[in-house]
C-alpha cells in the first residue's frame, strides 16, 4: 500500500495543510462549495473534543438542549447589529415546493434569536434564573474563501446561551467560560493562546463585550478559537424576555453566549503538524497507542502477545492493533501520518527478550521497553508528551510577539509574519484602515493601560495595548 504524498511546509504551507488532512483521511470534499464530508478519523477527533468540552460545561450547570435549524427573517431583522453582521453570509429558504414564503427562513448562522424566544417561554420569575442551555449543532454561513475545518460554509460547534438576573453574575459567567476554554485548549489540545477581550470593531455582532482565544500557527497567522460574549439586555428587549424580580417588578435578564467549533481540528494541524503528517495531543487522539507487529502471520507467539497487550492497554487507552502483512515501513509511516502519539513494535526478536520498541510521535525517539513495564511507561510519558507539545507551541508563540511603537515597526512585524503588540487609541474605522494597509487586524486586548503611549496608527493618546496579526 502507498500513503498519499504530503507537501513540505517549506514549499507551500496551504498545500501542506490540505495534503495532511487528506493523507490522514480526515475529510473528503462534498458536492457543495464550502462543505466537506467528515471521515471516521476526522469525526472521532471532534467527538473526543466534544466529550471533553461537554463535561466541563455541565460542571458549570449547563444543560444540553436542541433548537430548530430555521429562523424567520422577520425575527432576525429585529436586532440591527446582529443582522448587519450575519446577513451577508446567511442562507435563505425562500420557498417550499412551488409556494413562495411571505417570511423567508434563514438557515441558522448562530442562535441568539431562537434562544431568546425559548428563554421567553422558560423564564417567569427570578427563581428561574440563572438558566444555562447548551446545544451541539451545525451552523451555516456562506464563506467566500474556504479551507477544510478552518473555515467552511458548514461547521459544527457547541453554543452555550445563559441568562442571569443581573449584569455582575452574567459577566462573571462569561469570564468563567472564557477561562474554561483556555484551560481546555491547554490541557486537552496543548494549544497556547492569546486570550483577552476583542476590540470594538472585532466584537461579535450585538455584543457588549467579546472575549476570544487566538491560536498562533506555524505560518504566522492567528485563528480565532472559541469566543464568549456578554450580550447585555438588547436581545431580551427585542424579544420581550422579562422576569418578575423579588420586588414584584419586571426586569430584563442579562444574556451571554459562547461557542467553540470544529475549527479546533484545523488548529491542531497548523500548530502541531509536521512534514510527516498529524501530531495529535494525547487526550484527544483518535488512536493514542498503536501496536504494530512484525511477522505476526508467521509467529503465533508474536500475535498472541500483541493481542494480550491490546486487551490490556485498550481498557485504559484508545488502541489500534495492526497485524497486517503490510511492510514495517508502511505501518510506521501510516501511524506517523495519523499523528498517533505512541507506537509499539513487537517482533520475534523483541519477544525473545520480553521487550518491545516504543516510538514517540512528537520527537521520534525510540526506546526498548520491557513488556512488563510498557503500561507504566506510557502513563508516565503521556504527560511528558503533552507537556512537550505545549512547550514547543508556546515558545513559537512567545518568540513571535514583537512590541512596536511606530507604523514602520508595525509594518515590519506583520511583513515578518509576527504578532505586533501595539498601543492603540483608534476607532473601528481605523481598524479597517490598518487592515487595508497591512493585512493585520486587532486580535485581542493585551492591556487596558497603554502607559501613556501614543496610538501606533493615529498618534493620539493610546487607551489600550492590543495584539495585531494576520488571521485565517
PDB file of C-alpha atoms in Angstrom, residues 56-353:
ATOM      1  CA  UNK A  56     -16.630  20.902  31.531  1.00  0.00           C
ATOM      2  CA  UNK A  57     -19.757  22.847  30.535  1.00  0.00           C
ATOM      3  CA  UNK A  58     -22.004  20.552  32.564  1.00  0.00           C
ATOM      4  CA  UNK A  59     -19.764  21.152  35.586  1.00  0.00           C
ATOM      5  CA  UNK A  60     -20.799  24.849  35.395  1.00  0.00           C
ATOM      6  CA  UNK A  61     -24.502  23.926  35.465  1.00  0.00           C
ATOM      7  CA  UNK A  62     -25.205  23.990  31.714  1.00  0.00           C
ATOM      8  CA  UNK A  63     -27.814  21.597  30.309  1.00  0.00           C
ATOM      9  CA  UNK A  64     -27.945  20.329  26.731  1.00  0.00           C
ATOM     10  CA  UNK A  65     -30.918  21.173  24.510  1.00  0.00           C
ATOM     11  CA  UNK A  66     -31.598  21.213  20.770  1.00  0.00           C
ATOM     12  CA  UNK A  67     -33.270  24.052  18.838  1.00  0.00           C
ATOM     13  CA  UNK A  68     -34.641  24.303  15.269  1.00  0.00           C
ATOM     14  CA  UNK A  69     -32.417  24.976  12.269  1.00  0.00           C
ATOM     15  CA  UNK A  70     -34.545  27.798  10.794  1.00  0.00           C
ATOM     16  CA  UNK A  71     -35.109  31.397  11.907  1.00  0.00           C
ATOM     17  CA  UNK A  72     -37.767  33.702  10.475  1.00  0.00           C
ATOM     18  CA  UNK A  73     -36.283  36.641   8.574  1.00  0.00           C
ATOM     19  CA  UNK A  74     -38.695  38.980  10.383  1.00  0.00           C
ATOM     20  CA  UNK A  75     -37.313  37.804  13.745  1.00  0.00           C
ATOM     21  CA  UNK A  76     -33.727  38.013  12.537  1.00  0.00           C
ATOM     22  CA  UNK A  77     -34.244  41.607  11.403  1.00  0.00           C
ATOM     23  CA  UNK A  78     -35.218  42.817  14.872  1.00  0.00           C
ATOM     24  CA  UNK A  79     -31.626  43.140  16.105  1.00  0.00           C
ATOM     25  CA  UNK A  80     -29.884  45.726  13.891  1.00  0.00           C
ATOM     26  CA  UNK A  81     -26.239  44.972  14.727  1.00  0.00           C
ATOM     27  CA  UNK A  82     -26.856  41.239  14.588  1.00  0.00           C
ATOM     28  CA  UNK A  83     -28.392  41.254  11.112  1.00  0.00           C
ATOM     29  CA  UNK A  84     -25.714  43.607   9.766  1.00  0.00           C
ATOM     30  CA  UNK A  85     -23.062  41.185  10.968  1.00  0.00           C
ATOM     31  CA  UNK A  86     -24.585  37.993   9.592  1.00  0.00           C
ATOM     32  CA  UNK A  87     -26.900  38.941   6.707  1.00  0.00           C
ATOM     33  CA  UNK A  88     -24.154  38.850   4.017  1.00  0.00           C
ATOM     34  CA  UNK A  89     -23.403  35.211   4.909  1.00  0.00           C
ATOM     35  CA  UNK A  90     -26.949  33.980   5.521  1.00  0.00           C
ATOM     36  CA  UNK A  91     -28.527  31.135   3.564  1.00  0.00           C
ATOM     37  CA  UNK A  92     -32.204  31.827   2.797  1.00  0.00           C
ATOM     38  CA  UNK A  93     -35.100  29.450   2.201  1.00  0.00           C
ATOM     39  CA  UNK A  94     -37.494  31.455   0.036  1.00  0.00           C
ATOM     40  CA  UNK A  95     -39.969  28.784  -0.966  1.00  0.00           C
ATOM     41  CA  UNK A  96     -41.396  25.411  -0.002  1.00  0.00           C
ATOM     42  CA  UNK A  97     -42.029  23.412  -3.136  1.00  0.00           C
ATOM     43  CA  UNK A  98     -43.605  25.856  -5.582  1.00  0.00           C
ATOM     44  CA  UNK A  99     -45.002  28.140  -2.895  1.00  0.00           C
ATOM     45  CA  UNK A 100     -43.052  31.316  -2.065  1.00  0.00           C
ATOM     46  CA  UNK A 101     -42.743  32.128   1.614  1.00  0.00           C
ATOM     47  CA  UNK A 102     -44.028  35.501   2.745  1.00  0.00           C
ATOM     48  CA  UNK A 103     -41.445  35.434   5.528  1.00  0.00           C
ATOM     49  CA  UNK A 104     -38.333  33.617   4.221  1.00  0.00           C
ATOM     50  CA  UNK A 105     -36.369  31.400   6.585  1.00  0.00           C
ATOM     51  CA  UNK A 106     -32.737  31.943   7.484  1.00  0.00           C
ATOM     52  CA  UNK A 107     -30.663  28.818   7.973  1.00  0.00           C
ATOM     53  CA  UNK A 108     -29.053  29.126  11.405  1.00  0.00           C
ATOM     54  CA  UNK A 109     -25.791  31.153  11.330  1.00  0.00           C
ATOM     55  CA  UNK A 110     -25.958  31.401  15.152  1.00  0.00           C
ATOM     56  CA  UNK A 111     -28.810  31.020  17.638  1.00  0.00           C
ATOM     57  CA  UNK A 112     -29.168  34.086  19.863  1.00  0.00           C
ATOM     58  CA  UNK A 113     -32.617  34.753  18.396  1.00  0.00           C
ATOM     59  CA  UNK A 114     -34.217  31.290  18.840  1.00  0.00           C
ATOM     60  CA  UNK A 115     -32.637  31.013  22.277  1.00  0.00           C
ATOM     61  CA  UNK A 116     -34.143  34.374  23.247  1.00  0.00           C
ATOM     62  CA  UNK A 117     -37.522  33.055  22.117  1.00  0.00           C
ATOM     63  CA  UNK A 118     -37.017  29.874  24.118  1.00  0.00           C
ATOM     64  CA  UNK A 119     -35.967  31.792  27.220  1.00  0.00           C
ATOM     65  CA  UNK A 120     -39.116  33.894  26.944  1.00  0.00           C
ATOM     66  CA  UNK A 121     -41.100  30.651  27.357  1.00  0.00           C
ATOM     67  CA  UNK A 122     -38.941  29.313  30.190  1.00  0.00           C
ATOM     68  CA  UNK A 123     -38.319  32.366  32.377  1.00  0.00           C
ATOM     69  CA  UNK A 124     -41.118  33.783  34.516  1.00  0.00           C
ATOM     70  CA  UNK A 125     -39.611  34.834  37.840  1.00  0.00           C
ATOM     71  CA  UNK A 126     -36.215  35.399  39.443  1.00  0.00           C
ATOM     72  CA  UNK A 127     -36.459  31.803  40.701  1.00  0.00           C
ATOM     73  CA  UNK A 128     -35.955  30.611  37.111  1.00  0.00           C
ATOM     74  CA  UNK A 129     -32.579  32.342  36.886  1.00  0.00           C
ATOM     75  CA  UNK A 130     -29.845  31.668  36.065  1.00  0.00           C
ATOM     76  CA  UNK A 131     -30.770  29.442  33.135  1.00  0.00           C
ATOM     77  CA  UNK A 132     -27.882  27.849  31.214  1.00  0.00           C
ATOM     78  CA  UNK A 133     -28.563  25.951  27.997  1.00  0.00           C
ATOM     79  CA  UNK A 134     -26.100  24.495  25.509  1.00  0.00           C
ATOM     80  CA  UNK A 135     -26.654  22.862  22.146  1.00  0.00           C
ATOM     81  CA  UNK A 136     -24.393  20.855  19.827  1.00  0.00           C
ATOM     82  CA  UNK A 137     -25.339  21.598  16.255  1.00  0.00           C
ATOM     83  CA  UNK A 138     -24.378  22.603  12.742  1.00  0.00           C
ATOM     84  CA  UNK A 139     -24.060  26.250  11.663  1.00  0.00           C
ATOM     85  CA  UNK A 140     -24.273  27.641   8.128  1.00  0.00           C
ATOM     86  CA  UNK A 141     -22.540  30.733   6.760  1.00  0.00           C
ATOM     87  CA  UNK A 142     -21.770  31.391   3.090  1.00  0.00           C
ATOM     88  CA  UNK A 143     -17.996  31.873   3.294  1.00  0.00           C
ATOM     89  CA  UNK A 144     -16.230  33.172   0.188  1.00  0.00           C
ATOM     90  CA  UNK A 145     -12.853  31.579   0.935  1.00  0.00           C
ATOM     91  CA  UNK A 146     -12.970  28.130   2.488  1.00  0.00           C
ATOM     92  CA  UNK A 147     -10.469  25.635   3.859  1.00  0.00           C
ATOM     93  CA  UNK A 148     -11.298  22.279   5.489  1.00  0.00           C
ATOM     94  CA  UNK A 149     -12.031  22.700   9.214  1.00  0.00           C
ATOM     95  CA  UNK A 150     -10.543  26.205   9.463  1.00  0.00           C
ATOM     96  CA  UNK A 151     -13.285  27.967   7.508  1.00  0.00           C
ATOM     97  CA  UNK A 152     -16.348  26.483   5.850  1.00  0.00           C
ATOM     98  CA  UNK A 153     -19.930  27.223   4.876  1.00  0.00           C
ATOM     99  CA  UNK A 154     -20.994  24.468   7.272  1.00  0.00           C
ATOM    100  CA  UNK A 155     -19.307  23.727  10.573  1.00  0.00           C
ATOM    101  CA  UNK A 156     -20.206  22.153  13.896  1.00  0.00           C
ATOM    102  CA  UNK A 157     -19.978  23.592  17.370  1.00  0.00           C
ATOM    103  CA  UNK A 158     -21.401  23.906  20.825  1.00  0.00           C
ATOM    104  CA  UNK A 159     -23.217  27.112  21.542  1.00  0.00           C
ATOM    105  CA  UNK A 160     -23.892  27.979  25.141  1.00  0.00           C
ATOM    106  CA  UNK A 161     -26.606  30.502  25.994  1.00  0.00           C
ATOM    107  CA  UNK A 162     -27.365  31.667  29.510  1.00  0.00           C
ATOM    108  CA  UNK A 163     -29.429  34.342  31.252  1.00  0.00           C
ATOM    109  CA  UNK A 164     -28.916  35.891  34.676  1.00  0.00           C
ATOM    110  CA  UNK A 165     -30.776  38.280  36.951  1.00  0.00           C
ATOM    111  CA  UNK A 166     -28.026  40.897  36.931  1.00  0.00           C
ATOM    112  CA  UNK A 167     -25.054  42.110  34.957  1.00  0.00           C
ATOM    113  CA  UNK A 168     -22.421  41.124  37.510  1.00  0.00           C
ATOM    114  CA  UNK A 169     -23.446  37.446  37.526  1.00  0.00           C
ATOM    115  CA  UNK A 170     -23.679  37.374  33.752  1.00  0.00           C
ATOM    116  CA  UNK A 171     -20.267  38.967  33.209  1.00  0.00           C
ATOM    117  CA  UNK A 172     -18.747  36.641  35.796  1.00  0.00           C
ATOM    118  CA  UNK A 173     -20.101  33.566  33.994  1.00  0.00           C
ATOM    119  CA  UNK A 174     -18.896  34.920  30.634  1.00  0.00           C
ATOM    120  CA  UNK A 175     -15.380  35.022  32.074  1.00  0.00           C
ATOM    121  CA  UNK A 176     -15.792  31.589  33.679  1.00  0.00           C
ATOM    122  CA  UNK A 177     -16.469  30.151  30.215  1.00  0.00           C
ATOM    123  CA  UNK A 178     -13.628  32.207  28.748  1.00  0.00           C
ATOM    124  CA  UNK A 179     -11.241  30.620  31.244  1.00  0.00           C
ATOM    125  CA  UNK A 180     -12.838  27.189  30.783  1.00  0.00           C
ATOM    126  CA  UNK A 181     -11.970  27.363  27.077  1.00  0.00           C
ATOM    127  CA  UNK A 182      -8.417  28.463  27.891  1.00  0.00           C
ATOM    128  CA  UNK A 183      -7.921  25.503  30.236  1.00  0.00           C
ATOM    129  CA  UNK A 184      -9.471  23.054  27.781  1.00  0.00           C
ATOM    130  CA  UNK A 185      -7.221  24.196  24.931  1.00  0.00           C
ATOM    131  CA  UNK A 186      -4.133  23.847  27.100  1.00  0.00           C
ATOM    132  CA  UNK A 187      -4.951  20.590  28.861  1.00  0.00           C
ATOM    133  CA  UNK A 188      -6.560  18.640  26.026  1.00  0.00           C
ATOM    134  CA  UNK A 189      -5.152  20.240  22.871  1.00  0.00           C
ATOM    135  CA  UNK A 190      -1.727  21.527  24.032  1.00  0.00           C
ATOM    136  CA  UNK A 191      -2.625  24.851  22.413  1.00  0.00           C
ATOM    137  CA  UNK A 192      -1.258  28.094  23.899  1.00  0.00           C
ATOM    138  CA  UNK A 193      -3.324  31.156  23.037  1.00  0.00           C
ATOM    139  CA  UNK A 194      -3.522  34.908  23.065  1.00  0.00           C
ATOM    140  CA  UNK A 195      -6.553  35.419  25.295  1.00  0.00           C
ATOM    141  CA  UNK A 196      -8.484  38.584  26.016  1.00  0.00           C
ATOM    142  CA  UNK A 197     -11.238  40.987  25.044  1.00  0.00           C
ATOM    143  CA  UNK A 198     -11.943  41.765  21.400  1.00  0.00           C
ATOM    144  CA  UNK A 199     -11.576  45.338  20.140  1.00  0.00           C
ATOM    145  CA  UNK A 200     -14.669  47.424  19.463  1.00  0.00           C
ATOM    146  CA  UNK A 201     -14.552  46.708  15.741  1.00  0.00           C
ATOM    147  CA  UNK A 202     -13.971  42.962  16.104  1.00  0.00           C
ATOM    148  CA  UNK A 203     -16.538  42.008  18.736  1.00  0.00           C
ATOM    149  CA  UNK A 204     -19.498  39.740  18.000  1.00  0.00           C
ATOM    150  CA  UNK A 205     -22.454  41.469  16.296  1.00  0.00           C
ATOM    151  CA  UNK A 206     -24.839  42.625  19.026  1.00  0.00           C
ATOM    152  CA  UNK A 207     -22.414  42.022  21.914  1.00  0.00           C
ATOM    153  CA  UNK A 208     -21.374  44.468  24.620  1.00  0.00           C
ATOM    154  CA  UNK A 209     -18.088  42.592  25.119  1.00  0.00           C
ATOM    155  CA  UNK A 210     -16.496  39.636  23.340  1.00  0.00           C
ATOM    156  CA  UNK A 211     -13.653  37.537  24.750  1.00  0.00           C
ATOM    157  CA  UNK A 212     -11.523  35.440  22.447  1.00  0.00           C
ATOM    158  CA  UNK A 213      -8.678  32.952  22.226  1.00  0.00           C
ATOM    159  CA  UNK A 214      -6.275  33.319  19.289  1.00  0.00           C
ATOM    160  CA  UNK A 215      -4.198  30.312  18.268  1.00  0.00           C
ATOM    161  CA  UNK A 216      -0.878  31.094  16.549  1.00  0.00           C
ATOM    162  CA  UNK A 217       0.027  28.949  13.526  1.00  0.00           C
ATOM    163  CA  UNK A 218       3.363  27.793  12.163  1.00  0.00           C
ATOM    164  CA  UNK A 219       2.976  30.056   9.125  1.00  0.00           C
ATOM    165  CA  UNK A 220       2.419  33.152  11.259  1.00  0.00           C
ATOM    166  CA  UNK A 221      -1.334  33.722  11.380  1.00  0.00           C
ATOM    167  CA  UNK A 222      -3.978  33.800  14.086  1.00  0.00           C
ATOM    168  CA  UNK A 223      -7.001  31.531  14.249  1.00  0.00           C
ATOM    169  CA  UNK A 224      -9.898  32.723  16.410  1.00  0.00           C
ATOM    170  CA  UNK A 225     -10.843  29.718  18.513  1.00  0.00           C
ATOM    171  CA  UNK A 226     -13.751  29.896  20.911  1.00  0.00           C
ATOM    172  CA  UNK A 227     -15.456  33.145  21.899  1.00  0.00           C
ATOM    173  CA  UNK A 228     -17.525  34.242  24.886  1.00  0.00           C
ATOM    174  CA  UNK A 229     -19.938  37.181  24.668  1.00  0.00           C
ATOM    175  CA  UNK A 230     -21.634  39.365  27.224  1.00  0.00           C
ATOM    176  CA  UNK A 231     -24.735  40.473  25.292  1.00  0.00           C
ATOM    177  CA  UNK A 232     -26.378  42.777  27.833  1.00  0.00           C
ATOM    178  CA  UNK A 233     -30.172  43.050  27.602  1.00  0.00           C
ATOM    179  CA  UNK A 234     -30.682  44.028  23.945  1.00  0.00           C
ATOM    180  CA  UNK A 235     -31.934  40.620  22.764  1.00  0.00           C
ATOM    181  CA  UNK A 236     -34.238  40.387  25.783  1.00  0.00           C
ATOM    182  CA  UNK A 237     -35.664  43.803  24.986  1.00  0.00           C
ATOM    183  CA  UNK A 238     -36.203  42.848  21.338  1.00  0.00           C
ATOM    184  CA  UNK A 239     -37.998  39.624  22.208  1.00  0.00           C
ATOM    185  CA  UNK A 240     -39.655  40.830  25.412  1.00  0.00           C
ATOM    186  CA  UNK A 241     -37.890  38.386  27.723  1.00  0.00           C
ATOM    187  CA  UNK A 242     -38.621  39.564  31.259  1.00  0.00           C
ATOM    188  CA  UNK A 243     -38.773  38.103  34.745  1.00  0.00           C
ATOM    189  CA  UNK A 244     -40.601  39.059  37.926  1.00  0.00           C
ATOM    190  CA  UNK A 245     -37.974  40.209  40.403  1.00  0.00           C
ATOM    191  CA  UNK A 246     -38.007  39.942  44.202  1.00  0.00           C
ATOM    192  CA  UNK A 247     -39.813  43.286  44.461  1.00  0.00           C
ATOM    193  CA  UNK A 248     -42.606  42.037  42.161  1.00  0.00           C
ATOM    194  CA  UNK A 249     -41.431  44.334  39.404  1.00  0.00           C
ATOM    195  CA  UNK A 250     -40.371  43.197  35.923  1.00  0.00           C
ATOM    196  CA  UNK A 251     -36.797  43.315  34.652  1.00  0.00           C
ATOM    197  CA  UNK A 252     -34.827  42.170  31.631  1.00  0.00           C
ATOM    198  CA  UNK A 253     -32.385  39.321  32.231  1.00  0.00           C
ATOM    199  CA  UNK A 254     -28.737  39.728  31.257  1.00  0.00           C
ATOM    200  CA  UNK A 255     -27.650  37.436  28.454  1.00  0.00           C
ATOM    201  CA  UNK A 256     -24.384  35.730  27.450  1.00  0.00           C
ATOM    202  CA  UNK A 257     -23.412  33.232  24.762  1.00  0.00           C
ATOM    203  CA  UNK A 258     -20.272  31.299  23.884  1.00  0.00           C
ATOM    204  CA  UNK A 259     -19.108  28.752  21.350  1.00  0.00           C
ATOM    205  CA  UNK A 260     -16.191  26.654  20.178  1.00  0.00           C
ATOM    206  CA  UNK A 261     -16.172  24.857  16.829  1.00  0.00           C
ATOM    207  CA  UNK A 262     -14.708  22.151  14.606  1.00  0.00           C
ATOM    208  CA  UNK A 263     -12.112  24.783  13.708  1.00  0.00           C
ATOM    209  CA  UNK A 264     -10.109  23.255  16.580  1.00  0.00           C
ATOM    210  CA  UNK A 265      -9.295  20.323  14.288  1.00  0.00           C
ATOM    211  CA  UNK A 266      -7.583  22.750  11.934  1.00  0.00           C
ATOM    212  CA  UNK A 267      -5.808  24.387  14.881  1.00  0.00           C
ATOM    213  CA  UNK A 268      -4.285  21.065  15.892  1.00  0.00           C
ATOM    214  CA  UNK A 269      -2.870  20.614  12.406  1.00  0.00           C
ATOM    215  CA  UNK A 270      -1.431  24.095  11.817  1.00  0.00           C
ATOM    216  CA  UNK A 271       0.128  24.250  15.297  1.00  0.00           C
ATOM    217  CA  UNK A 272       1.427  20.709  15.897  1.00  0.00           C
ATOM    218  CA  UNK A 273       1.659  19.068  12.456  1.00  0.00           C
ATOM    219  CA  UNK A 274       4.929  18.352  10.657  1.00  0.00           C
ATOM    220  CA  UNK A 275       6.093  17.147   7.250  1.00  0.00           C
ATOM    221  CA  UNK A 276       5.134  13.556   8.115  1.00  0.00           C
ATOM    222  CA  UNK A 277       1.523  14.422   8.998  1.00  0.00           C
ATOM    223  CA  UNK A 278      -0.514  14.982  12.142  1.00  0.00           C
ATOM    224  CA  UNK A 279       0.961  15.163  15.631  1.00  0.00           C
ATOM    225  CA  UNK A 280      -2.041  14.588  17.863  1.00  0.00           C
ATOM    226  CA  UNK A 281      -2.310  15.673  21.513  1.00  0.00           C
ATOM    227  CA  UNK A 282      -2.631  12.592  23.677  1.00  0.00           C
ATOM    228  CA  UNK A 283      -6.028  13.205  25.388  1.00  0.00           C
ATOM    229  CA  UNK A 284      -7.990  13.610  22.145  1.00  0.00           C
ATOM    230  CA  UNK A 285      -6.041  11.460  19.657  1.00  0.00           C
ATOM    231  CA  UNK A 286      -8.307   9.038  17.721  1.00  0.00           C
ATOM    232  CA  UNK A 287      -5.671   6.378  18.391  1.00  0.00           C
ATOM    233  CA  UNK A 288      -3.454   7.008  21.393  1.00  0.00           C
ATOM    234  CA  UNK A 289      -1.399   3.837  21.109  1.00  0.00           C
ATOM    235  CA  UNK A 290      -0.801   1.652  18.044  1.00  0.00           C
ATOM    236  CA  UNK A 291       0.550  -1.896  18.359  1.00  0.00           C
ATOM    237  CA  UNK A 292       2.398  -2.925  15.201  1.00  0.00           C
ATOM    238  CA  UNK A 293       3.565  -6.495  14.694  1.00  0.00           C
ATOM    239  CA  UNK A 294       6.452  -7.892  12.672  1.00  0.00           C
ATOM    240  CA  UNK A 295       5.965 -11.381  11.193  1.00  0.00           C
ATOM    241  CA  UNK A 296       2.825 -11.969  13.261  1.00  0.00           C
ATOM    242  CA  UNK A 297       1.438 -14.109  10.441  1.00  0.00           C
ATOM    243  CA  UNK A 298       4.482 -16.395  10.752  1.00  0.00           C
ATOM    244  CA  UNK A 299       4.959 -16.377  14.510  1.00  0.00           C
ATOM    245  CA  UNK A 300       1.884 -17.167  16.578  1.00  0.00           C
ATOM    246  CA  UNK A 301       3.655 -16.087  19.765  1.00  0.00           C
ATOM    247  CA  UNK A 302       4.025 -12.554  18.368  1.00  0.00           C
ATOM    248  CA  UNK A 303       0.322 -12.433  17.511  1.00  0.00           C
ATOM    249  CA  UNK A 304      -0.670 -13.819  20.903  1.00  0.00           C
ATOM    250  CA  UNK A 305       1.452 -11.295  22.804  1.00  0.00           C
ATOM    251  CA  UNK A 306       0.230  -8.405  20.634  1.00  0.00           C
ATOM    252  CA  UNK A 307      -3.390  -9.328  21.305  1.00  0.00           C
ATOM    253  CA  UNK A 308      -2.703  -9.772  25.006  1.00  0.00           C
ATOM    254  CA  UNK A 309      -1.138  -6.318  25.115  1.00  0.00           C
ATOM    255  CA  UNK A 310      -4.003  -4.853  23.098  1.00  0.00           C
ATOM    256  CA  UNK A 311      -6.597  -6.173  25.553  1.00  0.00           C
ATOM    257  CA  UNK A 312      -4.587  -4.833  28.474  1.00  0.00           C
ATOM    258  CA  UNK A 313      -3.993  -1.334  27.102  1.00  0.00           C
ATOM    259  CA  UNK A 314      -7.355  -0.911  25.378  1.00  0.00           C
ATOM    260  CA  UNK A 315      -9.102  -0.887  28.745  1.00  0.00           C
ATOM    261  CA  UNK A 316      -7.264   2.361  29.519  1.00  0.00           C
ATOM    262  CA  UNK A 317      -6.438   3.985  26.166  1.00  0.00           C
ATOM    263  CA  UNK A 318      -7.708   4.144  22.598  1.00  0.00           C
ATOM    264  CA  UNK A 319      -5.576   1.429  20.989  1.00  0.00           C
ATOM    265  CA  UNK A 320      -5.217   0.086  17.427  1.00  0.00           C
ATOM    266  CA  UNK A 321      -3.674  -3.278  16.564  1.00  0.00           C
ATOM    267  CA  UNK A 322      -2.104  -3.749  13.135  1.00  0.00           C
ATOM    268  CA  UNK A 323      -1.268  -7.409  12.413  1.00  0.00           C
ATOM    269  CA  UNK A 324      -1.461  -6.950   8.640  1.00  0.00           C
ATOM    270  CA  UNK A 325       1.262  -8.166   6.289  1.00  0.00           C
ATOM    271  CA  UNK A 326       1.938  -4.591   5.138  1.00  0.00           C
ATOM    272  CA  UNK A 327       5.607  -3.641   5.255  1.00  0.00           C
ATOM    273  CA  UNK A 328       7.065  -2.436   8.543  1.00  0.00           C
ATOM    274  CA  UNK A 329       7.925   0.893   6.880  1.00  0.00           C
ATOM    275  CA  UNK A 330       4.333   1.393   5.748  1.00  0.00           C
ATOM    276  CA  UNK A 331       2.938   0.623   9.195  1.00  0.00           C
ATOM    277  CA  UNK A 332       5.216   3.174  10.848  1.00  0.00           C
ATOM    278  CA  UNK A 333       4.555   5.840   8.195  1.00  0.00           C
ATOM    279  CA  UNK A 334       0.788   5.259   8.475  1.00  0.00           C
ATOM    280  CA  UNK A 335       0.827   5.927  12.222  1.00  0.00           C
ATOM    281  CA  UNK A 336       3.035   8.990  11.701  1.00  0.00           C
ATOM    282  CA  UNK A 337       0.525  10.380   9.213  1.00  0.00           C
ATOM    283  CA  UNK A 338      -2.308   9.745  11.677  1.00  0.00           C
ATOM    284  CA  UNK A 339      -0.368  11.504  14.442  1.00  0.00           C
ATOM    285  CA  UNK A 340      -0.618   8.551  16.831  1.00  0.00           C
ATOM    286  CA  UNK A 341       1.285   9.585  19.986  1.00  0.00           C
ATOM    287  CA  UNK A 342       2.815   6.158  20.750  1.00  0.00           C
ATOM    288  CA  UNK A 343       3.593   3.177  18.507  1.00  0.00           C
ATOM    289  CA  UNK A 344       4.635  -0.167  19.980  1.00  0.00           C
ATOM    290  CA  UNK A 345       6.598  -2.555  17.760  1.00  0.00           C
ATOM    291  CA  UNK A 346       6.563  -6.280  18.572  1.00  0.00           C
ATOM    292  CA  UNK A 347       8.541  -8.854  16.596  1.00  0.00           C
ATOM    293  CA  UNK A 348      10.097 -12.295  17.222  1.00  0.00           C
ATOM    294  CA  UNK A 349      13.449 -10.885  18.373  1.00  0.00           C
ATOM    295  CA  UNK A 350      11.758  -8.448  20.764  1.00  0.00           C
ATOM    296  CA  UNK A 351       9.607 -11.204  22.178  1.00  0.00           C
ATOM    297  CA  UNK A 352      12.610 -13.418  22.939  1.00  0.00           C
ATOM    298  CA  UNK A 353      13.782 -10.703  25.357  1.00  0.00           C
TER     299      UNK A 353
END
